[in-house]
Amino acid sequence: MNIMLFHSTFGLRPAVLQAADRLRSAGHEVWTPDLFEGRTFESVEEGMEHKEKIGKEELLKRAVLAAAPYSERGLVYAGFSLGASIAQTLALGDDKARGLLLLHGTSDIAPDVTADDLPVQLHVAEPDPFETDDWLSAWYLQMGRTGADVEVYRYAGAGHLYTDPDLPDYDEEAAEATWRVALGFLETL
């Protein structure tokens, strides 16, 4: 499978590269574009401030340019938190998308979007300050209306970015469960 993996608001950190290596060792081809052009951050607040300086449109433009050379192959879009929201936007706009793997995040869905039978898997903490229960319920219903085939996995007690071993949110048990399920999902695409 060809996977476009987008980083979180912390930037292209070692955990993203380790995740890409894990996916490659399972036989996938993976690209990890650096939407922050080499910048990484120690806090969500710093990363969000940088994201705001770049602007949503510029970030999406960078993501589209990174994916464009490979989209004809039929990409699986994936991402962590902010990167998940970017992956979702790109996957819903790409009729050749093979799947969508969301780790720790979702995004708004335009009302006229269709994604007939697009396989979507979301892994998120429970509770998650950035992905509240009300938000996730609405997101799930909206994603279903697009025609996507959605699976949601919640991890009780895990922190927001629980798959990143270098952050305080890290939860080894939840992270390993996520990777087990996600790798199985990718095998079905």
PDB file of C-alpha atoms in Angstrom:
ATOM      1  CA  MET A   1       0.000   0.000   0.000  1.00  0.00           C
ATOM      2  CA  ASN A   2       1.146   3.566  -0.689  1.00  0.00           C
ATOM      3  CA  ILE A   3       0.756   5.701   2.430  1.00  0.00           C
ATOM      4  CA  MET A   4       1.067   9.477   2.801  1.00  0.00           C
ATOM      5  CA  LEU A   5       1.683  10.048   6.541  1.00  0.00           C
ATOM      6  CA  PHE A   6       1.309  13.585   7.942  1.00  0.00           C
ATOM      7  CA  HIS A   7       2.867  14.781  11.197  1.00  0.00           C
ATOM      8  CA  SER A   8       1.161  16.487  14.135  1.00  0.00           C
ATOM      9  CA  THR A   9       1.488  20.083  15.298  1.00  0.00           C
ATOM     10  CA  PHE A  10       4.757  19.035  16.958  1.00  0.00           C
ATOM     11  CA  GLY A  11       6.297  18.707  13.485  1.00  0.00           C
ATOM     12  CA  LEU A  12       8.146  15.839  11.818  1.00  0.00           C
ATOM     13  CA  ARG A  13       9.462  14.266  15.021  1.00  0.00           C
ATOM     14  CA  PRO A  14      11.179  10.904  15.541  1.00  0.00           C
ATOM     15  CA  ALA A  15       7.861   9.208  16.437  1.00  0.00           C
ATOM     16  CA  VAL A  16       6.470   9.963  12.968  1.00  0.00           C
ATOM     17  CA  LEU A  17       9.580   8.531  11.300  1.00  0.00           C
ATOM     18  CA  GLN A  18       9.409   5.472  13.588  1.00  0.00           C
ATOM     19  CA  ALA A  19       5.757   4.984  12.617  1.00  0.00           C
ATOM     20  CA  ALA A  20       6.724   5.207   8.946  1.00  0.00           C
ATOM     21  CA  ASP A  21       9.433   2.589   9.515  1.00  0.00           C
ATOM     22  CA  ARG A  22       6.904   0.330  11.238  1.00  0.00           C
ATOM     23  CA  LEU A  23       4.596   0.660   8.232  1.00  0.00           C
ATOM     24  CA  ARG A  24       7.485   0.029   5.814  1.00  0.00           C
ATOM     25  CA  SER A  25       8.508  -3.108   7.707  1.00  0.00           C
ATOM     26  CA  ALA A  26       4.934  -4.349   7.132  1.00  0.00           C
ATOM     27  CA  GLY A  27       5.522  -3.968   3.375  1.00  0.00           C
ATOM     28  CA  HIS A  28       4.066  -0.520   2.713  1.00  0.00           C
ATOM     29  CA  GLU A  29       5.605   2.382   0.831  1.00  0.00           C
ATOM     30  CA  VAL A  30       5.412   5.479   3.038  1.00  0.00           C
ATOM     31  CA  TRP A  31       6.067   9.193   2.537  1.00  0.00           C
ATOM     32  CA  THR A  32       6.366  11.621   5.457  1.00  0.00           C
ATOM     33  CA  PRO A  33       6.216  15.167   4.102  1.00  0.00           C
ATOM     34  CA  ASP A  34       7.533  17.905   6.378  1.00  0.00           C
ATOM     35  CA  LEU A  35       4.812  20.557   6.285  1.00  0.00           C
ATOM     36  CA  PHE A  36       6.714  22.692   8.816  1.00  0.00           C
ATOM     37  CA  GLU A  37       9.926  22.761   6.734  1.00  0.00           C
ATOM     38  CA  GLY A  38      12.221  21.381   9.420  1.00  0.00           C
ATOM     39  CA  ARG A  39      10.650  23.014  12.465  1.00  0.00           C
ATOM     40  CA  THR A  40       9.646  20.874  15.443  1.00  0.00           C
ATOM     41  CA  PHE A  41       8.105  21.969  18.725  1.00  0.00           C
ATOM     42  CA  GLU A  42       8.129  20.926  22.358  1.00  0.00           C
ATOM     43  CA  SER A  43       4.555  21.985  23.126  1.00  0.00           C
ATOM     44  CA  VAL A  44       1.170  21.954  21.433  1.00  0.00           C
ATOM     45  CA  GLU A  45       0.931  25.709  21.965  1.00  0.00           C
ATOM     46  CA  GLU A  46       4.201  26.409  20.108  1.00  0.00           C
ATOM     47  CA  GLY A  47       3.186  24.127  17.263  1.00  0.00           C
ATOM     48  CA  MET A  48      -0.271  25.674  16.996  1.00  0.00           C
ATOM     49  CA  GLU A  49       1.248  29.155  16.936  1.00  0.00           C
ATOM     50  CA  HIS A  50       3.521  28.095  14.071  1.00  0.00           C
ATOM     51  CA  LYS A  51       0.577  26.473  12.259  1.00  0.00           C
ATOM     52  CA  GLU A  52      -1.373  29.718  12.531  1.00  0.00           C
ATOM     53  CA  LYS A  53       1.565  31.692  11.107  1.00  0.00           C
ATOM     54  CA  ILE A  54       1.717  29.356   8.111  1.00  0.00           C
ATOM     55  CA  GLY A  55      -2.080  29.393   7.683  1.00  0.00           C
ATOM     56  CA  LYS A  56      -4.503  26.591   6.893  1.00  0.00           C
ATOM     57  CA  GLU A  57      -4.507  27.222   3.140  1.00  0.00           C
ATOM     58  CA  GLU A  58      -0.704  27.117   2.899  1.00  0.00           C
ATOM     59  CA  LEU A  59      -0.541  23.921   4.966  1.00  0.00           C
ATOM     60  CA  LEU A  60      -3.099  22.259   2.700  1.00  0.00           C
ATOM     61  CA  LYS A  61      -1.215  23.477  -0.357  1.00  0.00           C
ATOM     62  CA  ARG A  62       2.006  21.925   0.976  1.00  0.00           C
ATOM     63  CA  ALA A  63       0.171  18.667   1.685  1.00  0.00           C
ATOM     64  CA  VAL A  64      -1.424  18.554  -1.773  1.00  0.00           C
ATOM     65  CA  LEU A  65       1.939  19.223  -3.428  1.00  0.00           C
ATOM     66  CA  ALA A  66       3.527  16.432  -1.381  1.00  0.00           C
ATOM     67  CA  ALA A  67       0.798  13.938  -2.303  1.00  0.00           C
ATOM     68  CA  ALA A  68       0.315  14.927  -5.959  1.00  0.00           C
ATOM     69  CA  PRO A  69       3.220  12.913  -7.440  1.00  0.00           C
ATOM     70  CA  TYR A  70       1.817   9.724  -5.866  1.00  0.00           C
ATOM     71  CA  SER A  71      -1.955  10.172  -5.926  1.00  0.00           C
ATOM     72  CA  GLU A  72      -2.371   8.286  -9.209  1.00  0.00           C
ATOM     73  CA  ARG A  73      -1.157   5.173  -7.352  1.00  0.00           C
ATOM     74  CA  GLY A  74      -4.141   5.297  -5.015  1.00  0.00           C
ATOM     75  CA  LEU A  75      -2.910   6.577  -1.654  1.00  0.00           C
ATOM     76  CA  VAL A  76      -3.908   5.748   1.855  1.00  0.00           C
ATOM     77  CA  TYR A  77      -3.875   9.083   3.654  1.00  0.00           C
ATOM     78  CA  ALA A  78      -2.824   8.940   7.299  1.00  0.00           C
ATOM     79  CA  GLY A  79      -1.814  11.370   9.973  1.00  0.00           C
ATOM     80  CA  PHE A  80      -1.338  12.236  13.614  1.00  0.00           C
ATOM     81  CA  SER A  81      -3.692  14.838  15.161  1.00  0.00           C
ATOM     82  CA  LEU A  82      -3.245  17.946  12.938  1.00  0.00           C
ATOM     83  CA  GLY A  83      -1.852  15.586  10.306  1.00  0.00           C
ATOM     84  CA  ALA A  84      -4.990  13.459  10.589  1.00  0.00           C
ATOM     85  CA  SER A  85      -7.162  16.472   9.840  1.00  0.00           C
ATOM     86  CA  ILE A  86      -5.005  17.220   6.791  1.00  0.00           C
ATOM     87  CA  ALA A  87      -5.109  13.568   5.708  1.00  0.00           C
ATOM     88  CA  GLN A  88      -8.901  13.574   6.014  1.00  0.00           C
ATOM     89  CA  THR A  89      -9.234  16.691   3.880  1.00  0.00           C
ATOM     90  CA  LEU A  90      -7.006  15.241   1.164  1.00  0.00           C
ATOM     91  CA  ALA A  91      -8.611  11.790   1.199  1.00  0.00           C
ATOM     92  CA  LEU A  92     -12.106  13.236   0.872  1.00  0.00           C
ATOM     93  CA  GLY A  93     -10.939  15.284  -2.114  1.00  0.00           C
ATOM     94  CA  ASP A  94      -9.126  12.443  -3.903  1.00  0.00           C
ATOM     95  CA  ASP A  95     -11.369  10.015  -5.775  1.00  0.00           C
ATOM     96  CA  LYS A  96      -8.423   7.600  -6.080  1.00  0.00           C
ATOM     97  CA  ALA A  97      -7.855   7.425  -2.302  1.00  0.00           C
ATOM     98  CA  ARG A  98      -7.646   3.823  -1.088  1.00  0.00           C
ATOM     99  CA  GLY A  99      -8.189   4.551   2.588  1.00  0.00           C
ATOM    100  CA  LEU A 100      -7.903   6.965   5.489  1.00  0.00           C
ATOM    101  CA  LEU A 101      -6.096   6.188   8.763  1.00  0.00           C
ATOM    102  CA  LEU A 102      -6.685   8.845  11.417  1.00  0.00           C
ATOM    103  CA  LEU A 103      -4.564   8.825  14.554  1.00  0.00           C
ATOM    104  CA  HIS A 104      -5.631  11.246  17.290  1.00  0.00           C
ATOM    105  CA  GLY A 105      -7.613  13.625  15.104  1.00  0.00           C
ATOM    106  CA  THR A 106     -10.393  14.463  12.679  1.00  0.00           C
ATOM    107  CA  SER A 107     -11.529  17.517  10.749  1.00  0.00           C
ATOM    108  CA  ASP A 108     -14.619  19.331   9.566  1.00  0.00           C
ATOM    109  CA  ILE A 109     -16.449  17.741   6.651  1.00  0.00           C
ATOM    110  CA  ALA A 110     -17.922  19.882   3.886  1.00  0.00           C
ATOM    111  CA  PRO A 111     -21.647  19.183   3.442  1.00  0.00           C
ATOM    112  CA  ASP A 112     -21.392  18.208  -0.237  1.00  0.00           C
ATOM    113  CA  VAL A 113     -18.502  15.725   0.068  1.00  0.00           C
ATOM    114  CA  THR A 114     -18.936  12.121  -1.004  1.00  0.00           C
ATOM    115  CA  ALA A 115     -16.565   9.273  -0.253  1.00  0.00           C
ATOM    116  CA  ASP A 116     -18.432   6.193  -1.392  1.00  0.00           C
ATOM    117  CA  ASP A 117     -17.119   3.137   0.451  1.00  0.00           C
ATOM    118  CA  LEU A 118     -13.846   4.851   1.477  1.00  0.00           C
ATOM    119  CA  PRO A 119     -12.420   2.723   4.302  1.00  0.00           C
ATOM    120  CA  VAL A 120     -11.761   4.978   7.311  1.00  0.00           C
ATOM    121  CA  GLN A 121     -10.258   4.021  10.637  1.00  0.00           C
ATOM    122  CA  LEU A 122      -9.967   6.434  13.577  1.00  0.00           C
ATOM    123  CA  HIS A 123      -7.925   5.831  16.737  1.00  0.00           C
ATOM    124  CA  VAL A 124      -8.456   8.350  19.517  1.00  0.00           C
ATOM    125  CA  ALA A 125      -8.056   8.707  23.286  1.00  0.00           C
ATOM    126  CA  GLU A 126     -11.076   8.564  25.570  1.00  0.00           C
ATOM    127  CA  PRO A 127     -11.537  11.227  26.745  1.00  0.00           C
ATOM    128  CA  ASP A 128      -9.593  13.494  24.397  1.00  0.00           C
ATOM    129  CA  PRO A 129      -9.578  17.270  24.952  1.00  0.00           C
ATOM    130  CA  PHE A 130      -9.278  17.921  21.207  1.00  0.00           C
ATOM    131  CA  GLU A 131     -11.782  15.261  20.081  1.00  0.00           C
ATOM    132  CA  THR A 132     -14.734  15.535  22.484  1.00  0.00           C
ATOM    133  CA  ASP A 133     -17.514  12.960  22.592  1.00  0.00           C
ATOM    134  CA  ASP A 134     -20.028  15.392  21.068  1.00  0.00           C
ATOM    135  CA  TRP A 135     -17.621  16.301  18.268  1.00  0.00           C
ATOM    136  CA  LEU A 136     -16.823  12.653  17.524  1.00  0.00           C
ATOM    137  CA  SER A 137     -20.512  11.691  17.431  1.00  0.00           C
ATOM    138  CA  ALA A 138     -21.255  14.475  14.945  1.00  0.00           C
ATOM    139  CA  TRP A 139     -18.119  13.628  12.926  1.00  0.00           C
ATOM    140  CA  TYR A 140     -19.107   9.953  12.764  1.00  0.00           C
ATOM    141  CA  LEU A 141     -22.602  10.780  11.501  1.00  0.00           C
ATOM    142  CA  GLN A 142     -21.274  13.250   8.922  1.00  0.00           C
ATOM    143  CA  MET A 143     -18.610  10.817   7.723  1.00  0.00           C
ATOM    144  CA  GLY A 144     -21.301   8.153   7.378  1.00  0.00           C
ATOM    145  CA  ARG A 145     -23.359  10.529   5.232  1.00  0.00           C
ATOM    146  CA  THR A 146     -20.419  10.843   2.831  1.00  0.00           C
ATOM    147  CA  GLY A 147     -20.678   7.116   2.193  1.00  0.00           C
ATOM    148  CA  ALA A 148     -17.408   6.269   3.961  1.00  0.00           C
ATOM    149  CA  ASP A 149     -17.026   2.950   5.773  1.00  0.00           C
ATOM    150  CA  VAL A 150     -15.951   4.133   9.252  1.00  0.00           C
ATOM    151  CA  GLU A 151     -14.443   2.288  12.221  1.00  0.00           C
ATOM    152  CA  VAL A 152     -13.682   4.131  15.480  1.00  0.00           C
ATOM    153  CA  TYR A 153     -11.393   2.846  18.231  1.00  0.00           C
ATOM    154  CA  ARG A 154     -11.262   4.627  21.610  1.00  0.00           C
ATOM    155  CA  TYR A 155      -8.525   4.139  24.216  1.00  0.00           C
ATOM    156  CA  ALA A 156      -9.681   4.864  27.755  1.00  0.00           C
ATOM    157  CA  GLY A 157      -7.219   6.791  29.877  1.00  0.00           C
ATOM    158  CA  ALA A 158      -4.686   7.408  27.107  1.00  0.00           C
ATOM    159  CA  GLY A 159      -3.383  10.933  26.440  1.00  0.00           C
ATOM    160  CA  HIS A 160      -4.087  12.771  23.180  1.00  0.00           C
ATOM    161  CA  LEU A 161      -0.906  11.776  21.279  1.00  0.00           C
ATOM    162  CA  TYR A 162      -0.542   8.439  23.046  1.00  0.00           C
ATOM    163  CA  THR A 163       1.466   6.800  20.217  1.00  0.00           C
ATOM    164  CA  ASP A 164       4.450   9.179  20.574  1.00  0.00           C
ATOM    165  CA  PRO A 165       6.961   7.632  23.021  1.00  0.00           C
ATOM    166  CA  ASP A 166       8.731  10.983  23.470  1.00  0.00           C
ATOM    167  CA  LEU A 167       5.658  12.801  24.825  1.00  0.00           C
ATOM    168  CA  PRO A 168       3.987  12.684  28.256  1.00  0.00           C
ATOM    169  CA  ASP A 169       0.773  11.395  26.581  1.00  0.00           C
ATOM    170  CA  TYR A 170       2.488   8.133  25.621  1.00  0.00           C
ATOM    171  CA  ASP A 171       0.617   4.960  26.545  1.00  0.00           C
ATOM    172  CA  GLU A 172       2.500   1.860  25.409  1.00  0.00           C
ATOM    173  CA  GLU A 173      -0.451  -0.522  25.729  1.00  0.00           C
ATOM    174  CA  ALA A 174      -2.811   1.766  23.773  1.00  0.00           C
ATOM    175  CA  ALA A 175      -0.098   2.504  21.186  1.00  0.00           C
ATOM    176  CA  GLU A 176       0.621  -1.170  20.534  1.00  0.00           C
ATOM    177  CA  ALA A 177      -3.105  -1.945  20.306  1.00  0.00           C
ATOM    178  CA  THR A 178      -3.501   0.918  17.826  1.00  0.00           C
ATOM    179  CA  TRP A 179      -0.680  -0.331  15.618  1.00  0.00           C
ATOM    180  CA  ARG A 180      -1.979  -3.911  15.706  1.00  0.00           C
ATOM    181  CA  VAL A 181      -5.454  -2.814  14.564  1.00  0.00           C
ATOM    182  CA  ALA A 182      -4.158  -0.239  12.068  1.00  0.00           C
ATOM    183  CA  LEU A 183      -1.798  -2.719  10.402  1.00  0.00           C
ATOM    184  CA  GLY A 184      -4.685  -5.178  10.094  1.00  0.00           C
ATOM    185  CA  PHE A 185      -6.814  -2.425   8.536  1.00  0.00           C
ATOM    186  CA  LEU A 186      -4.103  -1.612   5.980  1.00  0.00           C
ATOM    187  CA  GLU A 187      -3.855  -5.292   5.034  1.00  0.00           C
ATOM    188  CA  THR A 188      -7.521  -5.239   3.995  1.00  0.00           C
ATOM    189  CA  LEU A 189      -7.138  -2.337   1.555  1.00  0.00           C
TER     190      LEU A 189
END
